[in-house]
PDB file of C-alpha atoms in Angstrom:
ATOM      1  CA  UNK A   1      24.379 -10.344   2.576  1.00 54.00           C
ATOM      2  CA  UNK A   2      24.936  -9.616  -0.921  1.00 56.00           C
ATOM      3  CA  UNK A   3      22.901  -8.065  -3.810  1.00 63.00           C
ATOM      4  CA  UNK A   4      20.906 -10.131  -6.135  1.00 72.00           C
ATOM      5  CA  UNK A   5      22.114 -10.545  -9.425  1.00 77.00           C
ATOM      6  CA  UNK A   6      18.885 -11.821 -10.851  1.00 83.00           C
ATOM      7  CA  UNK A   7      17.184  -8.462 -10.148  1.00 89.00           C
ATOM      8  CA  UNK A   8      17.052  -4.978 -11.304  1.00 93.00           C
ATOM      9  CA  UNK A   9      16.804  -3.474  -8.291  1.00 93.00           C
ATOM     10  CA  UNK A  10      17.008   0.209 -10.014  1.00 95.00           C
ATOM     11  CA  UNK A  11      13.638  -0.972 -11.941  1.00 95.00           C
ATOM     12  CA  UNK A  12      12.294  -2.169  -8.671  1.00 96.00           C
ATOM     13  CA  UNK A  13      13.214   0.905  -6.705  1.00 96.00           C
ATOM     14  CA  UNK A  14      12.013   3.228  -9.471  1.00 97.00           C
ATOM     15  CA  UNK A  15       8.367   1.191  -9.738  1.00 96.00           C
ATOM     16  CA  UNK A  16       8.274   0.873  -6.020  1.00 97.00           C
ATOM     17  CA  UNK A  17       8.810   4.785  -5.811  1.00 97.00           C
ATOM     18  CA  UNK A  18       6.285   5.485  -8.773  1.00 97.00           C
ATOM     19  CA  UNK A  19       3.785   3.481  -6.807  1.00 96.00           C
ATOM     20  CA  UNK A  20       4.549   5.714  -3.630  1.00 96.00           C
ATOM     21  CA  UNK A  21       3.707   8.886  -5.549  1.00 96.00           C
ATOM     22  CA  UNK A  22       0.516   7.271  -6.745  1.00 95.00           C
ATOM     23  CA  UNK A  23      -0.869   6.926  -3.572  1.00 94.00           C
ATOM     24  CA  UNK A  24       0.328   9.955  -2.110  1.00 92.00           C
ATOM     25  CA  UNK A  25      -1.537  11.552  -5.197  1.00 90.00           C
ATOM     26  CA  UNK A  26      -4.473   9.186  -4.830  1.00 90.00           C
ATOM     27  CA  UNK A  27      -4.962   9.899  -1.110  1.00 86.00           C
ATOM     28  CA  UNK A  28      -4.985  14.103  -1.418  1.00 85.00           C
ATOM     29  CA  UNK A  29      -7.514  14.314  -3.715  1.00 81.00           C
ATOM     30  CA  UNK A  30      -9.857  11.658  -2.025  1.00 72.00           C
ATOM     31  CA  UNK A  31      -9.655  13.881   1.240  1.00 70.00           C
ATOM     32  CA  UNK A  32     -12.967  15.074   0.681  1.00 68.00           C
ATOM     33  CA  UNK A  33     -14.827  12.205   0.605  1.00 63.00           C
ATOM     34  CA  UNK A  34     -13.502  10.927   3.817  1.00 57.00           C
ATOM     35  CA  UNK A  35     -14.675  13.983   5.678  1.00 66.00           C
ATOM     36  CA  UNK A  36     -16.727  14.081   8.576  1.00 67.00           C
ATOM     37  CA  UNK A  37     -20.544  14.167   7.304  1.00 57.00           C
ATOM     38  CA  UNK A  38     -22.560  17.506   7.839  1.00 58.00           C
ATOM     39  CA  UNK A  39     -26.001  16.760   9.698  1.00 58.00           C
ATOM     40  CA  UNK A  40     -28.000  19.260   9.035  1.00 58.00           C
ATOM     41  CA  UNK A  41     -30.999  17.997   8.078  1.00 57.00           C
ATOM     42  CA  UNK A  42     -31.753  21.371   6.499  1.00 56.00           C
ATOM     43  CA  UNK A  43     -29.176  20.875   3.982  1.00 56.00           C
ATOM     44  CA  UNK A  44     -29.525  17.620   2.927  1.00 58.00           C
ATOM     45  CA  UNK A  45     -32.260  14.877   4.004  1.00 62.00           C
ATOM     46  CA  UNK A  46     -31.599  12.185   5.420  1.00 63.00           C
ATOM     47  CA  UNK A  47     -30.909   9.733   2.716  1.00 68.00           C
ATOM     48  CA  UNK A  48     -28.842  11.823   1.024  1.00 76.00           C
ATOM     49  CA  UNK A  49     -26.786  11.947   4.646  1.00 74.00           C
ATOM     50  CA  UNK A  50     -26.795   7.971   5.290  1.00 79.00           C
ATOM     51  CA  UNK A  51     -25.774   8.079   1.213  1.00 82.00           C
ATOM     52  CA  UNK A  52     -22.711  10.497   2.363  1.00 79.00           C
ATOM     53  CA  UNK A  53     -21.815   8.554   5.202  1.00 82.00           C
ATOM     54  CA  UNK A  54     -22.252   5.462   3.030  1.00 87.00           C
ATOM     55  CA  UNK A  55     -19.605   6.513   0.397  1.00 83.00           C
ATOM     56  CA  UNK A  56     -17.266   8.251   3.591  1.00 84.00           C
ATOM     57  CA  UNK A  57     -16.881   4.728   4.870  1.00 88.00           C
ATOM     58  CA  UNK A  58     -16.070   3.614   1.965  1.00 89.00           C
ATOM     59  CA  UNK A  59     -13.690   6.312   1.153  1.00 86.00           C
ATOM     60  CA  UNK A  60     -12.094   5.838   4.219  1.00 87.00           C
ATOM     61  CA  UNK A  61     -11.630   1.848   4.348  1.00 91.00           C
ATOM     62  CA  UNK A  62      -9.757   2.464   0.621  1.00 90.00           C
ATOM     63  CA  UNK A  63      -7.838   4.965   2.246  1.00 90.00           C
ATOM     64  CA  UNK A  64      -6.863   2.170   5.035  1.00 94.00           C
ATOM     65  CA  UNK A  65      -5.697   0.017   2.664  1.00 95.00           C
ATOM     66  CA  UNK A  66      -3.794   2.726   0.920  1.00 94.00           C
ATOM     67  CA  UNK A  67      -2.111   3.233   3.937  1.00 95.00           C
ATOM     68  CA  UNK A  68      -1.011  -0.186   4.521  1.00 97.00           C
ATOM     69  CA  UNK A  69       0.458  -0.344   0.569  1.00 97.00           C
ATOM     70  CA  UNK A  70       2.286   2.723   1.208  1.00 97.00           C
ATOM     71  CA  UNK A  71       4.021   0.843   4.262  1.00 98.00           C
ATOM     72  CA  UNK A  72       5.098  -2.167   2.829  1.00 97.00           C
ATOM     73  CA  UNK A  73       6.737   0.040   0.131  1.00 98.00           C
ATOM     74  CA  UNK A  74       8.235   2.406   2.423  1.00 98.00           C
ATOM     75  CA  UNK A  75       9.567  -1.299   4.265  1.00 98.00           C
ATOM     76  CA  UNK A  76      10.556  -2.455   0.954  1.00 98.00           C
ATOM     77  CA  UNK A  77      12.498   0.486  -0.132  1.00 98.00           C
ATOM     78  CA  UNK A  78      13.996   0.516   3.473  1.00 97.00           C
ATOM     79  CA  UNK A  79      15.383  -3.151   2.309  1.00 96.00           C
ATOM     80  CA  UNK A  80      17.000  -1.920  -0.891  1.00 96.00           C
ATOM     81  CA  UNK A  81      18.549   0.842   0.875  1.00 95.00           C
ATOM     82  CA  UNK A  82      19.959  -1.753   3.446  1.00 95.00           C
ATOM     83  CA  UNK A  83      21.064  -4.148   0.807  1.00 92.00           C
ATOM     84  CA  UNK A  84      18.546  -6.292   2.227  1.00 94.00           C
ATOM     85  CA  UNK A  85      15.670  -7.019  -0.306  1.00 96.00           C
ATOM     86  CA  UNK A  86      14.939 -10.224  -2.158  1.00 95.00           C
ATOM     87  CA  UNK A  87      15.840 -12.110   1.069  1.00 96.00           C
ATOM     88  CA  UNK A  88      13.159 -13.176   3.410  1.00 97.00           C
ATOM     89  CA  UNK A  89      12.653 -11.344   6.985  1.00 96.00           C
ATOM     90  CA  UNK A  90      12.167 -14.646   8.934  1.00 96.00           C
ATOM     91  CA  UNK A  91      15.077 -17.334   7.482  1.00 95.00           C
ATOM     92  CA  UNK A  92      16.632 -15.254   5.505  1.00 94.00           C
ATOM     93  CA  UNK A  93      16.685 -17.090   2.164  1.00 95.00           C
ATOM     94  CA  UNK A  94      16.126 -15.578  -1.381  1.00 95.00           C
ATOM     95  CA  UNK A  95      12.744 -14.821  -2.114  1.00 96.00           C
ATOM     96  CA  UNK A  96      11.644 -16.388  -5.941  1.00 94.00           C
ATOM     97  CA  UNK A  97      11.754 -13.830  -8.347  1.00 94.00           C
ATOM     98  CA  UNK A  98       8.505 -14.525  -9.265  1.00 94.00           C
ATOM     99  CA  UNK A  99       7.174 -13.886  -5.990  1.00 95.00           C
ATOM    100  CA  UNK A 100       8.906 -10.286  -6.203  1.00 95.00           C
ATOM    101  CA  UNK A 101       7.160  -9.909  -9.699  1.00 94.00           C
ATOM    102  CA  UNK A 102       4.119  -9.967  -8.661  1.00 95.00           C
ATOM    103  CA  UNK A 103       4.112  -8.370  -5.369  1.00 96.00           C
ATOM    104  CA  UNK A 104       7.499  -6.375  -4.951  1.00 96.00           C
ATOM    105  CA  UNK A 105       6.735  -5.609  -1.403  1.00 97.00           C
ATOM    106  CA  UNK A 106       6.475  -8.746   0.016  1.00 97.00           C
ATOM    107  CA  UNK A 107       9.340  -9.786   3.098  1.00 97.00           C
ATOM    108  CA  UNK A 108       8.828 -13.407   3.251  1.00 96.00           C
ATOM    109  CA  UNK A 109       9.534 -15.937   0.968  1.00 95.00           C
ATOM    110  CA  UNK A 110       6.355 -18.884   0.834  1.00 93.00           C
ATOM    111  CA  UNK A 111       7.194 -20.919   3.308  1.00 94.00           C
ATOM    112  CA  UNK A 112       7.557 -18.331   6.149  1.00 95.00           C
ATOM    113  CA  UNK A 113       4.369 -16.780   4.596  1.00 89.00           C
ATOM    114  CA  UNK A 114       2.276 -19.789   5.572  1.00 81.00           C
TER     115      UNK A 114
END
């Protein structure tokens, strides 16, 4: 499979990488929230607790979804390593540019998406 020429991959990998950093970033210094909640009820009462466990839920659903981004751009960089991105996972074909603008992560192309 050849490169692309309709792409600059070097912008892609550098935003892609950016992104990665971001999340890593984002991730350590939300680690408190998503800590287990203390239940002493001579520390806090217990609104304040269902409050905390409340906003570590939250915290840690976010983080989830963090987690899954940070996949799909560790699988997408693993394509532009391989010489593989732009090109759908399932047939093969090129993926629209457009499609790559405004998710770069994504593996299919529409059809194989559906």
């Amino acid at each position: 499979m050849s490169t692309r020429s309709d792409l600059d991959l070097k912008a892609i990998k550098a935003a892609l990488e950016r992104e990665q950093a971001e999340l890593s970033d984002i991730s350590a210094a939300g680690a408190d929230e998503r800590r287990p909640v203390e239940l002493d009820q001579q520390s806090v009462g217990r609104l304040s607790r269902m409050d905390a466990m409340q906003v570590q839920a939250m915290a840690q659903a976010t983080e989830s979804r963090r987690q899954v981004r940070a996949q799909r751009i560790k699988a997408a960089l693993a394509r532009l390593e391989a010489g593989e991105y732009g090109y759908c996972v399932e047939c093969g074909y090129d993926i629209p540019t457009a499609r790559l603008e405004i998710d770069p992560t994504t593996p299919r192309c529409v059809d194989c998406t559906t």
